[in-house]
CSV table of N, CA, C and O in Angstrom, one decimal:
chain,number,residue,atom,x,y,z
A,140,MET,N,1.7,20.4,32.3
A,140,MET,CA,2.2,19.9,33.6
A,140,MET,C,1.7,18.5,33.9
A,140,MET,O,2.3,17.8,34.6
A,141,MET,N,0.5,18.2,33.5
A,141,MET,CA,-0.2,16.9,33.9
A,141,MET,C,0.7,15.7,33.5
A,141,MET,O,0.8,14.8,34.3
A,142,LYS,N,1.2,15.7,32.3
A,142,LYS,CA,2.1,14.6,31.8
A,142,LYS,C,3.3,14.5,32.7
A,142,LYS,O,3.7,13.4,33.1
A,143,ASN,N,4.0,15.7,32.9
A,143,ASN,CA,5.2,15.7,33.8
A,143,ASN,C,4.8,15.3,35.2
A,143,ASN,O,5.7,14.7,35.9
A,144,LYS,N,3.7,15.7,35.7
A,144,LYS,CA,3.3,15.3,37.1
A,144,LYS,C,3.2,13.8,37.2
A,144,LYS,O,3.7,13.3,38.2
A,145,GLU,N,2.5,13.2,36.3
A,145,GLU,CA,2.4,11.7,36.4
A,145,GLU,C,3.7,11.0,36.3
A,145,GLU,O,4.0,10.1,37.0
A,146,LYS,N,4.5,11.5,35.3
A,146,LYS,CA,5.9,11.0,35.1
A,146,LYS,C,6.7,11.1,36.4
A,146,LYS,O,7.4,10.2,36.8
A,147,PHE,N,6.6,12.3,37.0
A,147,PHE,CA,7.4,12.6,38.2
A,147,PHE,C,6.9,11.7,39.4
A,147,PHE,O,7.7,11.1,40.1
A,148,TYR,N,5.6,11.6,39.5
A,148,TYR,CA,5.0,10.7,40.6
A,148,TYR,C,5.5,9.3,40.5
A,148,TYR,O,5.9,8.7,41.4
A,149,LEU,N,5.4,8.7,39.3
A,149,LEU,CA,5.8,7.3,39.1
A,149,LEU,C,7.3,7.2,39.3
A,149,LEU,O,7.8,6.2,39.9
A,150,ALA,N,8.1,8.2,38.9
A,150,ALA,CA,9.5,8.2,39.2
A,150,ALA,C,9.8,8.3,40.6
A,150,ALA,O,10.8,7.6,41.2
A,151,LEU,N,9.1,9.1,41.4
A,151,LEU,CA,9.2,9.2,42.8
A,151,LEU,C,9.0,7.9,43.5
A,151,LEU,O,9.7,7.5,44.4
A,152,VAL,N,8.0,7.1,43.1
A,152,VAL,CA,7.7,5.8,43.7
A,152,VAL,C,8.8,4.9,43.4
A,152,VAL,O,9.3,4.2,44.3
A,153,ASP,N,9.3,4.8,42.1
A,153,ASP,CA,10.4,3.9,41.8
A,153,ASP,C,11.7,4.4,42.4
A,153,ASP,O,12.6,3.5,42.6
A,154,ASN,N,11.9,5.6,42.6
A,154,ASN,CA,13.1,6.2,43.2
A,154,ASN,C,13.5,5.6,44.5
A,154,ASN,O,14.6,5.4,44.9
A,155,ASN,N,12.4,5.3,45.3
A,155,ASN,CA,12.6,4.7,46.7
A,155,ASN,C,13.6,5.5,47.5
A,155,ASN,O,14.4,4.9,48.2
A,156,GLY,N,13.6,6.8,47.4
A,156,GLY,CA,14.5,7.7,48.3
A,156,GLY,C,15.9,7.8,47.9
A,156,GLY,O,16.7,8.3,48.6
A,157,LYS,N,16.3,7.3,46.7
A,157,LYS,CA,17.7,7.3,46.3
A,157,LYS,C,18.1,8.7,45.9
A,157,LYS,O,19.3,9.1,46.2
A,158,LEU,N,17.3,9.5,45.3
A,158,LEU,CA,17.6,10.8,44.9
A,158,LEU,C,16.7,11.8,45.6
A,158,LEU,O,15.5,11.4,45.9
A,159,ASN,N,17.1,13.0,45.9
A,159,ASN,CA,16.2,14.0,46.4
A,159,ASN,C,15.3,14.5,45.2
A,159,ASN,O,15.5,14.1,44.1
A,160,GLU,N,14.3,15.2,45.6
A,160,GLU,CA,13.2,15.6,44.6
A,160,GLU,C,13.8,16.4,43.4
A,160,GLU,O,13.4,16.2,42.3
A,161,ILE,N,14.7,17.3,43.7
A,161,ILE,CA,15.2,18.2,42.7
A,161,ILE,C,16.1,17.4,41.8
A,161,ILE,O,16.0,17.6,40.5
A,162,GLU,N,16.9,16.5,42.3
A,162,GLU,CA,17.7,15.7,41.4
A,162,GLU,C,16.9,14.8,40.6
A,162,GLU,O,17.2,14.6,39.4
A,163,LEU,N,15.8,14.2,41.1
A,163,LEU,CA,14.9,13.4,40.4
A,163,LEU,C,14.3,14.2,39.3
A,163,LEU,O,14.2,13.7,38.1
A,164,GLY,N,13.8,15.4,39.6
A,164,GLY,CA,13.2,16.2,38.5
A,164,GLY,C,14.2,16.5,37.4
A,164,GLY,O,13.9,16.5,36.2
A,165,GLU,N,15.5,16.9,37.8
A,165,GLU,CA,16.5,17.1,36.8
A,165,GLU,C,16.7,15.9,35.9
A,165,GLU,O,16.9,16.1,34.7
A,166,LYS,N,16.7,14.7,36.5
A,166,LYS,CA,16.9,13.5,35.7
A,166,LYS,C,15.8,13.4,34.7
A,166,LYS,O,16.0,12.8,33.6
A,167,LEU,N,14.6,13.9,35.0
A,167,LEU,CA,13.5,13.8,34.1
A,167,LEU,C,13.4,15.0,33.1
A,167,LEU,O,12.5,15.1,32.4
A,168,GLY,N,14.4,15.9,33.2
A,168,GLY,CA,14.4,17.1,32.4
A,168,GLY,C,13.6,18.3,32.9
A,168,GLY,O,13.3,19.2,32.1
A,169,LEU,N,13.3,18.3,34.1
A,169,LEU,CA,12.5,19.4,34.7
A,169,LEU,C,13.4,20.3,35.5
A,169,LEU,O,14.4,19.9,36.1
A,170,ASP,N,13.1,21.6,35.5
A,170,ASP,CA,13.9,22.5,36.3
A,170,ASP,C,13.3,22.6,37.7
A,170,ASP,O,12.3,22.0,38.0
A,171,GLU,N,14.1,23.3,38.6
A,171,GLU,CA,13.7,23.3,40.0
A,171,GLU,C,12.3,23.9,40.2
A,171,GLU,O,11.5,23.4,41.0
A,172,HIS,N,12.0,24.9,39.4
A,172,HIS,CA,10.6,25.6,39.5
A,172,HIS,C,9.5,24.6,39.1
A,172,HIS,O,8.5,24.5,39.9
A,173,GLU,N,9.7,23.9,38.0
A,173,GLU,CA,8.6,23.0,37.6
A,173,GLU,C,8.5,21.8,38.6
A,173,GLU,O,7.4,21.4,38.9
A,174,THR,N,9.6,21.3,39.1
A,174,THR,CA,9.6,20.3,40.1
A,174,THR,C,8.8,20.7,41.3
A,174,THR,O,8.0,20.0,41.9
A,175,SER,N,9.1,21.9,41.8
A,175,SER,CA,8.4,22.5,43.0
A,175,SER,C,6.9,22.6,42.7
A,175,SER,O,6.1,22.3,43.6
A,176,ARG,N,6.5,23.0,41.5
A,176,ARG,CA,5.1,23.1,41.2
A,176,ARG,C,4.4,21.7,41.2
A,176,ARG,O,3.3,21.6,41.7
A,177,ILE,N,5.1,20.8,40.7
A,177,ILE,CA,4.6,19.4,40.7
A,177,ILE,C,4.4,18.9,42.1
A,177,ILE,O,3.4,18.3,42.4
A,178,ILE,N,5.4,19.1,42.9
A,178,ILE,CA,5.4,18.6,44.3
A,178,ILE,C,4.2,19.3,45.0
A,178,ILE,O,3.5,18.6,45.7
A,179,SER,N,4.0,20.6,44.8
A,179,SER,CA,2.9,21.3,45.4
A,179,SER,C,1.5,20.7,45.0
A,179,SER,O,0.6,20.4,45.8
A,180,ALA,N,1.4,20.4,43.7
A,180,ALA,CA,0.2,19.8,43.2
A,180,ALA,C,0.0,18.4,43.8
A,180,ALA,O,-1.2,18.0,44.2
A,181,LEU,N,1.0,17.6,43.8
A,181,LEU,CA,0.9,16.2,44.4
A,181,LEU,C,0.5,16.2,45.9
A,181,LEU,O,-0.2,15.4,46.4
A,182,LEU,N,1.1,17.2,46.6
A,182,LEU,CA,0.7,17.4,48.0
A,182,LEU,C,-0.7,17.7,48.2
A,182,LEU,O,-1.4,17.2,49.0
A,183,ALA,N,-1.2,18.7,47.3
A,183,ALA,CA,-2.6,19.1,47.4
A,183,ALA,C,-3.6,17.9,47.1
A,183,ALA,O,-4.7,17.9,47.6
A,184,GLU,N,-3.1,17.0,46.2
A,184,GLU,CA,-3.9,15.9,45.8
A,184,GLU,C,-3.8,14.7,46.8
A,184,GLU,O,-4.4,13.6,46.7
A,185,HIS,N,-2.9,14.9,47.8
A,185,HIS,CA,-2.6,13.9,48.9
A,185,HIS,C,-2.0,12.6,48.3
A,185,HIS,O,-2.2,11.5,48.8
A,186,LYS,N,-1.3,12.8,47.1
A,186,LYS,CA,-0.6,11.6,46.5
A,186,LYS,C,0.7,11.4,47.1
A,186,LYS,O,1.3,10.3,47.1
A,187,ILE,N,1.3,12.5,47.7
A,187,ILE,CA,2.6,12.4,48.4
A,187,ILE,C,2.5,13.0,49.7
A,187,ILE,O,1.5,13.8,50.0
A,188,ARG,N,3.4,12.8,50.6
A,188,ARG,CA,3.5,13.4,51.9
A,188,ARG,C,4.9,13.7,52.3
A,188,ARG,O,5.8,13.1,51.8
A,189,PHE,N,5.1,14.7,53.1
A,189,PHE,CA,6.4,15.1,53.6
A,189,PHE,C,6.9,14.0,54.6
A,189,PHE,O,6.2,13.7,55.6
A,190,GLU,N,8.0,13.4,54.2
A,190,GLU,CA,8.5,12.4,55.1
A,190,GLU,C,10.0,12.1,54.7
A,190,GLU,O,10.2,11.8,53.5
A,191,GLU,N,10.9,12.4,55.6
A,191,GLU,CA,12.3,12.2,55.2
A,191,GLU,C,12.5,10.7,55.1
A,191,GLU,O,12.3,9.9,56.0
A,192,TYR,N,13.0,10.3,53.9
A,192,TYR,CA,13.2,8.9,53.6
A,192,TYR,C,14.5,8.8,52.8
A,192,TYR,O,14.4,9.2,51.6
A,193,ARG,N,15.6,8.3,53.3
A,193,ARG,CA,16.9,8.3,52.7
A,193,ARG,C,17.2,9.7,52.2
A,193,ARG,O,17.3,10.6,53.0
A,194,GLN,N,17.4,9.9,50.9
A,194,GLN,CA,17.8,11.2,50.3
A,194,GLN,C,16.6,12.1,50.1
A,194,GLN,O,16.7,13.3,49.9
A,195,ALA,N,15.4,11.5,50.0
A,195,ALA,CA,14.2,12.3,49.6
A,195,ALA,C,13.5,12.9,50.9
A,195,ALA,O,13.7,12.4,52.0
A,196,ASN,N,12.7,13.9,50.6
A,196,ASN,CA,11.9,14.5,51.6
A,196,ASN,C,10.4,14.3,51.4
A,196,ASN,O,9.6,14.7,52.3
A,197,TYR,N,10.1,13.6,50.3
A,197,TYR,CA,8.7,13.3,50.0
A,197,TYR,C,8.6,11.9,49.6
A,197,TYR,O,9.5,11.3,48.9
A,198,VAL,N,7.5,11.2,50.0
A,198,VAL,CA,7.2,9.8,49.6
A,198,VAL,C,5.8,9.8,49.1
A,198,VAL,O,4.9,10.6,49.5
A,199,ALA,N,5.5,8.7,48.4
A,199,ALA,CA,4.1,8.5,48.0
A,199,ALA,C,3.3,8.3,49.2
A,199,ALA,O,3.8,7.6,50.2
A,200,SER,N,2.1,8.8,49.3
A,200,SER,CA,1.3,8.6,50.5
A,200,SER,C,1.1,7.2,50.9
A,200,SER,O,1.0,6.8,52.0
A,201,LYS,N,1.0,6.3,49.9
A,201,LYS,CA,0.9,4.9,50.2
A,201,LYS,C,2.0,4.2,49.4
A,201,LYS,O,1.9,4.1,48.2
A,202,ARG,N,3.1,3.9,50.0
A,202,ARG,CA,4.2,3.3,49.3
A,202,ARG,C,3.8,1.9,48.7
A,202,ARG,O,3.0,1.2,49.3
A,203,VAL,N,4.3,1.6,47.5
A,203,VAL,CA,3.9,0.4,46.8
A,203,VAL,C,4.2,-0.8,47.7
A,203,VAL,O,3.4,-1.7,47.8
A,204,ASN,N,5.3,-0.8,48.4
A,204,ASN,CA,5.7,-1.9,49.3
A,204,ASN,C,4.8,-2.1,50.5
A,204,ASN,O,4.9,-3.2,51.1
A,205,ASP,N,4.1,-1.1,50.9
A,205,ASP,CA,3.2,-1.2,52.1
A,205,ASP,C,2.1,-2.3,51.9
A,205,ASP,O,1.7,-2.8,52.9
A,206,ASN,N,1.7,-2.5,50.6
A,206,ASN,CA,0.6,-3.5,50.4
A,206,ASN,C,1.1,-4.9,50.1
A,206,ASN,O,0.3,-5.8,49.9
A,207,ARG,N,2.4,-5.0,49.9
A,207,ARG,CA,2.9,-6.4,49.5
A,207,ARG,C,3.2,-7.2,50.7
A,207,ARG,O,3.7,-6.7,51.8
A,208,LYS,N,2.8,-8.4,50.6
A,208,LYS,CA,3.0,-9.4,51.8
A,208,LYS,C,4.1,-10.3,51.4
A,208,LYS,O,4.3,-10.7,50.3
A,209,SER,N,5.0,-10.6,52.4
A,209,SER,CA,6.1,-11.5,52.1
A,209,SER,C,5.7,-12.9,52.0
A,209,SER,O,4.7,-13.3,52.6
């Protein structure tokens, strides 16, 4: 699960709310159960948080764009 968790996390950051979590997991070859386990683990690690953003219900705790200055 560790390899899939990191792959999912990076995909979630890049996804930028375009797909919901289940669709994103499916795109990575994960079933709904595995995706849910990964989401639970990432929540427990405080890497993601529940926040409705476009199509997604979870976002990285610190979005990449939050630290960029124009």
